[in-house]
Short mmCIF file of C-alpha atoms in Angstrom, two decimals:
data_model
loop_
_atom_site.label_atom_id
_atom_site.label_comp_id
_atom_site.label_asym_id
_atom_site.label_seq_id
_atom_site.Cartn_x
_atom_site.Cartn_y
_atom_site.Cartn_z
CA MET A 20 212.12 176.57 147.43
CA SER A 21 210.79 175.13 144.19
CA THR A 22 209.02 177.46 141.80
CA SER A 23 205.39 176.67 141.03
CA HIS A 24 206.22 175.73 137.43
CA SER A 25 208.67 173.03 138.50
CA HIS A 26 206.95 171.68 141.61
CA PRO A 27 205.59 168.11 141.42
CA LEU A 28 202.28 169.25 142.95
CA ASP A 29 201.64 171.69 140.10
CA ALA A 30 202.54 169.02 137.55
CA ALA A 31 200.10 166.59 139.20
CA LEU A 32 197.32 169.22 139.19
CA ALA A 33 197.69 170.10 135.51
CA LEU A 34 194.33 170.03 133.70
CA ALA A 35 193.53 170.76 130.07
CA SER A 36 190.14 172.12 129.02
CA SER A 37 188.58 173.16 125.72
CA VAL A 38 185.02 173.40 127.10
CA PRO A 39 184.26 175.10 130.44
CA GLY A 40 183.78 172.47 133.13
CA GLN A 41 185.24 169.59 131.11
CA TYR A 42 188.85 168.71 131.94
CA ALA A 43 191.39 166.12 130.92
CA GLY A 44 194.05 165.07 133.42
CA GLN A 45 196.67 162.43 134.04
CA THR A 46 197.49 160.57 137.24
CA SER A 47 200.91 161.40 138.66
CA PRO A 48 203.42 158.71 139.66
CA ALA A 49 204.90 161.29 142.07
CA TYR A 50 201.77 160.99 144.26
CA TRP A 51 201.14 157.25 143.90
CA ASN A 52 199.90 155.30 146.91
CA MET A 53 199.66 151.54 147.30
CA VAL A 54 196.76 150.88 144.88
CA GLY A 55 196.10 154.29 143.35
CA PRO A 56 196.82 157.98 143.77
CA PHE A 57 197.16 159.49 147.24
CA GLY A 58 193.62 160.55 148.19
CA GLY A 59 194.76 164.06 148.97
CA ILE A 60 196.00 164.64 145.42
CA THR A 61 192.63 163.52 144.07
CA ALA A 62 190.87 166.01 146.35
CA ALA A 63 193.28 168.75 145.29
CA THR A 64 192.69 167.99 141.61
CA LEU A 65 188.93 168.29 142.03
CA LEU A 66 189.38 171.63 143.75
CA GLN A 67 191.74 172.76 141.01
CA ALA A 68 188.97 172.18 138.45
CA VAL A 69 186.62 174.44 140.40
CA LEU A 70 189.22 177.18 140.74
CA GLN A 71 190.06 177.03 137.02
CA HIS A 72 186.41 177.26 135.94
CA PRO A 73 185.69 180.67 134.36
CA ASP A 74 182.45 181.00 136.36
CA CYS A 75 184.03 180.35 139.78
CA LEU A 76 182.84 182.75 142.46
CA GLY A 77 184.96 183.61 145.51
CA GLU A 78 187.16 181.16 147.43
CA PRO A 79 186.75 177.55 148.56
CA LEU A 80 184.55 177.07 151.61
CA SER A 81 184.06 173.29 151.64
CA LEU A 82 184.91 170.22 149.59
CA THR A 83 183.45 166.72 150.00
CA VAL A 84 185.08 163.88 148.07
CA ASN A 85 183.61 160.37 147.80
CA TYR A 86 186.08 157.72 146.66
CA ALA A 87 183.88 155.27 144.78
CA GLY A 88 186.79 153.31 143.32
CA ALA A 89 190.52 153.51 142.76
CA LEU A 90 191.87 155.60 139.90
CA GLU A 91 193.99 153.55 137.54
CA ALA A 92 197.29 154.93 136.32
CA GLY A 93 196.70 156.99 133.19
CA PRO A 94 194.34 159.62 131.80
CA PHE A 95 191.05 160.64 133.36
CA THR A 96 188.17 163.01 132.65
CA LEU A 97 186.90 165.49 135.23
CA GLN A 98 183.57 167.33 135.11
CA ALA A 99 182.86 170.41 137.25
CA VAL A 100 179.37 171.94 137.18
CA PRO A 101 178.26 175.07 139.08
CA VAL A 102 174.71 173.93 139.88
CA ARG A 103 173.60 177.09 141.70
CA THR A 104 175.04 180.53 142.37
CA ASN A 105 173.65 182.72 145.14
CA ARG A 106 174.71 186.19 146.26
CA SER A 107 177.61 184.94 148.38
CA THR A 108 177.87 181.16 147.79
CA GLN A 109 178.26 178.91 144.78
CA HIS A 110 177.50 175.17 144.78
CA TRP A 111 179.30 172.61 142.62
CA THR A 112 179.03 168.97 141.63
CA LEU A 113 182.11 167.15 140.35
CA ALA A 114 183.03 163.72 139.04
CA ILE A 115 186.12 161.90 137.79
CA SER A 116 185.80 159.04 135.32
CA GLN A 117 188.08 156.73 133.37
CA ALA A 118 187.51 154.36 130.48
CA GLY A 119 186.47 150.91 131.65
CA ALA A 120 187.39 147.56 130.16
CA ASP A 121 184.66 148.00 127.52
CA GLY A 122 185.78 151.53 126.70
CA GLN A 123 182.79 153.13 128.41
CA PRO A 124 183.40 155.77 131.11
CA VAL A 125 183.34 154.53 134.70
CA VAL A 126 182.98 157.02 137.56
CA THR A 127 185.73 156.61 140.15
CA THR A 128 185.15 159.70 142.29
CA THR A 129 182.26 162.06 143.01
CA ALA A 130 182.41 165.34 144.90
CA THR A 131 180.59 168.48 145.88
CA ALA A 132 182.12 171.85 146.64
CA VAL A 133 181.03 175.24 147.89
CA THR A 134 182.85 178.46 147.13
CA ALA A 135 181.99 181.76 148.77
CA THR A 136 182.68 185.45 148.88
CA ARG A 137 184.20 186.10 152.30
CA ARG A 138 183.31 189.14 154.40
CA ASP A 139 185.03 190.77 157.36
CA THR A 140 182.96 189.83 160.43
CA TRP A 141 183.37 189.05 164.10
CA SER A 142 185.77 186.11 164.43
CA ALA A 143 186.88 183.74 167.20
CA SER A 144 188.51 180.34 167.55
CA ASP A 145 187.57 177.52 169.90
CA GLN A 146 190.41 175.38 168.52
CA PRO A 147 193.65 177.18 169.42
CA LEU A 148 197.02 175.87 168.34
CA PRO A 149 198.05 173.31 171.00
CA PRO A 150 201.34 173.89 172.84
CA VAL A 151 203.90 171.92 170.84
CA PRO A 152 207.63 172.17 170.09
CA ALA A 153 208.71 174.17 167.06
CA PRO A 154 209.25 172.25 163.81
CA ALA A 155 213.05 172.42 164.08
CA GLN A 156 212.82 170.65 167.47
CA CYS A 157 210.85 167.71 166.07
CA PRO A 158 212.42 164.74 164.27
CA GLN A 159 211.71 164.33 160.60
CA ALA A 160 209.64 161.23 159.97
CA GLU A 161 211.06 158.66 157.60
CA ALA A 162 208.91 157.14 154.86
CA PHE A 163 207.28 154.19 156.61
CA PHE A 164 206.73 152.18 153.43
CA GLY A 165 207.40 152.53 149.75
CA SER A 166 204.47 154.71 148.64
CA GLU A 167 205.90 157.48 146.47
CA TRP A 168 203.57 160.21 147.76
CA LEU A 169 205.27 160.14 151.16
CA ARG A 170 208.34 161.66 149.54
CA ARG A 171 206.30 164.71 148.51
CA TYR A 172 206.01 165.93 152.11
CA GLU A 173 208.33 166.89 154.92
CA MET A 174 206.73 165.59 158.12
CA ARG A 175 208.09 166.30 161.60
CA LEU A 176 206.43 164.23 164.28
CA VAL A 177 205.29 165.80 167.55
CA GLU A 178 203.37 162.84 168.99
CA GLY A 179 201.41 159.81 167.86
CA SER A 180 203.86 157.92 165.69
CA LEU A 181 203.01 154.63 164.08
CA PRO A 182 203.52 151.66 166.41
CA THR A 183 206.96 150.09 166.61
CA GLN A 184 205.30 146.76 167.35
CA TRP A 185 202.09 145.64 165.66
CA ASP A 186 200.84 143.68 168.64
CA GLY A 187 197.36 145.07 169.33
CA SER A 188 198.55 147.20 172.25
CA GLY A 189 197.52 150.64 170.91
CA ASP A 190 195.63 152.98 173.25
CA SER A 191 195.32 156.31 171.39
CA SER A 192 194.57 157.51 167.85
CA LEU A 193 195.90 161.06 168.34
CA THR A 194 198.66 162.31 166.04
CA ARG A 195 200.26 165.74 165.89
CA LEU A 196 202.88 166.60 163.31
CA TRP A 197 204.36 169.53 161.43
CA MET A 198 204.10 169.24 157.66
CA ARG A 199 204.82 171.05 154.42
CA ASP A 200 205.32 170.23 150.75
CA ALA A 201 208.68 168.82 149.70
CA PRO A 202 210.29 170.68 148.13
CA ALA A 203 208.84 173.64 150.01
CA ARG A 204 206.09 175.48 148.13
CA THR A 205 203.95 178.51 148.88
CA LEU A 206 200.65 177.35 150.34
CA ASP A 207 197.42 177.61 148.34
CA PHE A 208 193.98 176.03 148.59
CA CYS A 209 194.86 172.94 146.54
CA ALA A 210 197.96 172.21 148.62
CA LEU A 211 195.92 172.69 151.78
CA ALA A 212 193.25 170.28 150.54
CA ALA A 213 195.88 167.62 149.86
CA MET A 214 197.49 167.98 153.30
CA ALA A 215 194.11 167.57 155.00
CA ASP A 216 194.31 163.89 154.00
CA ILE A 217 197.94 163.30 154.98
CA PHE A 218 197.26 161.23 158.11
CA PHE A 219 197.73 157.46 158.28
CA PRO A 220 194.61 155.41 159.14
CA ARG A 221 193.77 156.01 162.79
CA VAL A 222 192.96 152.33 163.26
CA TRP A 223 196.65 151.54 162.80
CA LEU A 224 197.50 153.60 165.88
CA ARG A 225 194.49 152.77 168.06
CA ARG A 226 194.67 149.05 167.40
CA ALA A 227 198.39 148.68 166.67
CA GLN A 228 197.49 146.39 163.79
CA MET A 229 198.21 147.20 160.15
CA VAL A 230 194.86 146.19 158.72
CA PRO A 231 193.68 147.17 155.23
CA ALA A 232 191.97 150.59 155.36
CA GLY A 233 190.97 153.37 153.01
CA THR A 234 189.05 156.63 153.00
CA VAL A 235 185.46 156.38 151.75
CA SER A 236 184.54 160.07 152.06
CA ILE A 237 186.26 163.22 153.29
CA THR A 238 184.94 166.74 153.85
CA ILE A 239 187.35 169.65 154.15
CA TYR A 240 186.30 173.05 155.52
CA PHE A 241 188.46 176.00 154.52
CA HIS A 242 188.56 178.71 157.20
CA ALA A 243 191.43 180.74 155.75
CA SER A 244 191.26 183.38 153.06
CA ARG A 245 193.63 183.48 150.12
CA ALA A 246 195.49 186.30 151.88
CA GLN A 247 196.01 184.18 155.01
CA LEU A 248 197.40 181.35 152.90
CA ALA A 249 199.77 183.77 151.20
CA ALA A 250 200.91 185.01 154.62
CA THR A 251 201.65 181.40 155.60
CA GLY A 252 203.99 181.14 152.64
CA ALA A 253 206.12 178.00 152.55
CA GLY A 254 206.02 177.58 156.32
CA TYR A 255 204.98 174.50 158.24
CA LEU A 256 201.43 173.53 159.17
CA LEU A 257 200.62 171.71 162.38
CA GLY A 258 198.25 168.84 161.69
CA GLN A 259 196.25 167.10 164.40
CA ALA A 260 194.03 164.06 163.84
CA ARG A 261 192.03 161.85 166.18
CA ALA A 262 189.44 159.15 165.57
CA GLN A 263 186.10 159.15 167.34
CA GLU A 264 184.50 155.74 166.84
CA PHE A 265 185.53 152.37 165.39
CA ARG A 266 182.58 150.09 164.63
CA HIS A 267 181.25 147.63 162.02
CA GLY A 268 184.22 148.04 159.72
CA PHE A 269 184.26 151.85 159.61
CA PHE A 270 185.74 154.65 161.69
CA ASP A 271 185.70 158.43 161.46
CA HIS A 272 188.39 160.94 162.29
CA SER A 273 188.55 164.71 162.64
CA ALA A 274 191.59 166.81 161.79
CA GLN A 275 192.77 170.40 162.19
CA LEU A 276 195.51 172.31 160.34
CA TRP A 277 197.12 175.46 161.80
CA ASN A 278 199.97 177.58 160.49
CA GLU A 279 202.93 178.47 162.68
CA ALA A 280 201.29 181.78 163.64
CA GLY A 281 198.42 179.82 165.20
CA THR A 282 195.77 180.52 162.57
CA LEU A 283 193.39 177.59 162.04
CA LEU A 284 193.42 177.23 158.26
CA ALA A 285 191.24 174.17 157.71
CA THR A 286 189.40 171.36 159.46
CA SER A 287 188.31 168.04 158.03
CA HIS A 288 186.23 164.98 158.81
CA GLN A 289 186.39 161.64 157.09
CA ILE A 290 184.91 158.14 157.22
CA VAL A 291 187.27 155.23 156.59
CA TYR A 292 186.68 151.52 156.07
CA TYR A 293 188.88 148.88 157.67
CA LYS A 294 189.10 145.09 157.63
CA GLU A 295 189.84 142.57 160.33
#
């Protein structure tokens, strides 16, 4: 297992700050997608800024990221502002910007986050871990295309692979797969945020057509405490994603992430654009 100091995720999340809430970062070629960084690494970087802020209260409860435009390769500036702190919750606004062609800053990404002090209360789950084979019994998925970020994860498919023929014959958008960082790394909130966006566009499965698509906005809800993430260690997470509606060039999908012990760690919902 890679140590945190040498892991590509930690290198990608590195932020420098001389003023609280103002950060300088650099896009990572290790997490590059087709036209910009993998959306999950952008979400994780925003969360990293919150967690590094000296005024941060508690643990992440939710994160909403709006992808206004693609990040270009190179440096960026990140701003994290705690706009209100209550007794048990803290509310944040965040933004990433880069220098435009005229040298002026251009916002590429906006976000909001909520952190909270967790309490021991009555608990229950209406989303139990579905009955699936163990990770060792599932084939490891090969990188489908050349995006570098795919090499940063070990993915073992349970069901819902990408179509073998792009002929419009798809009938389901459900995917289940085991996942973890590659090389293996102890789970934390930033890694969890990144993996919440690991799923291919659901329209590719449902339609069996590889149309252009990209996430517009994603919200991640963190149900696990820091202690539960530590207990998960470098083990696998089971991810499940399914779309709900495709219409007028947009679709949404919901996702769940459990650890091998069956604890639901996070859920997410996102809206995605697609073209004909």
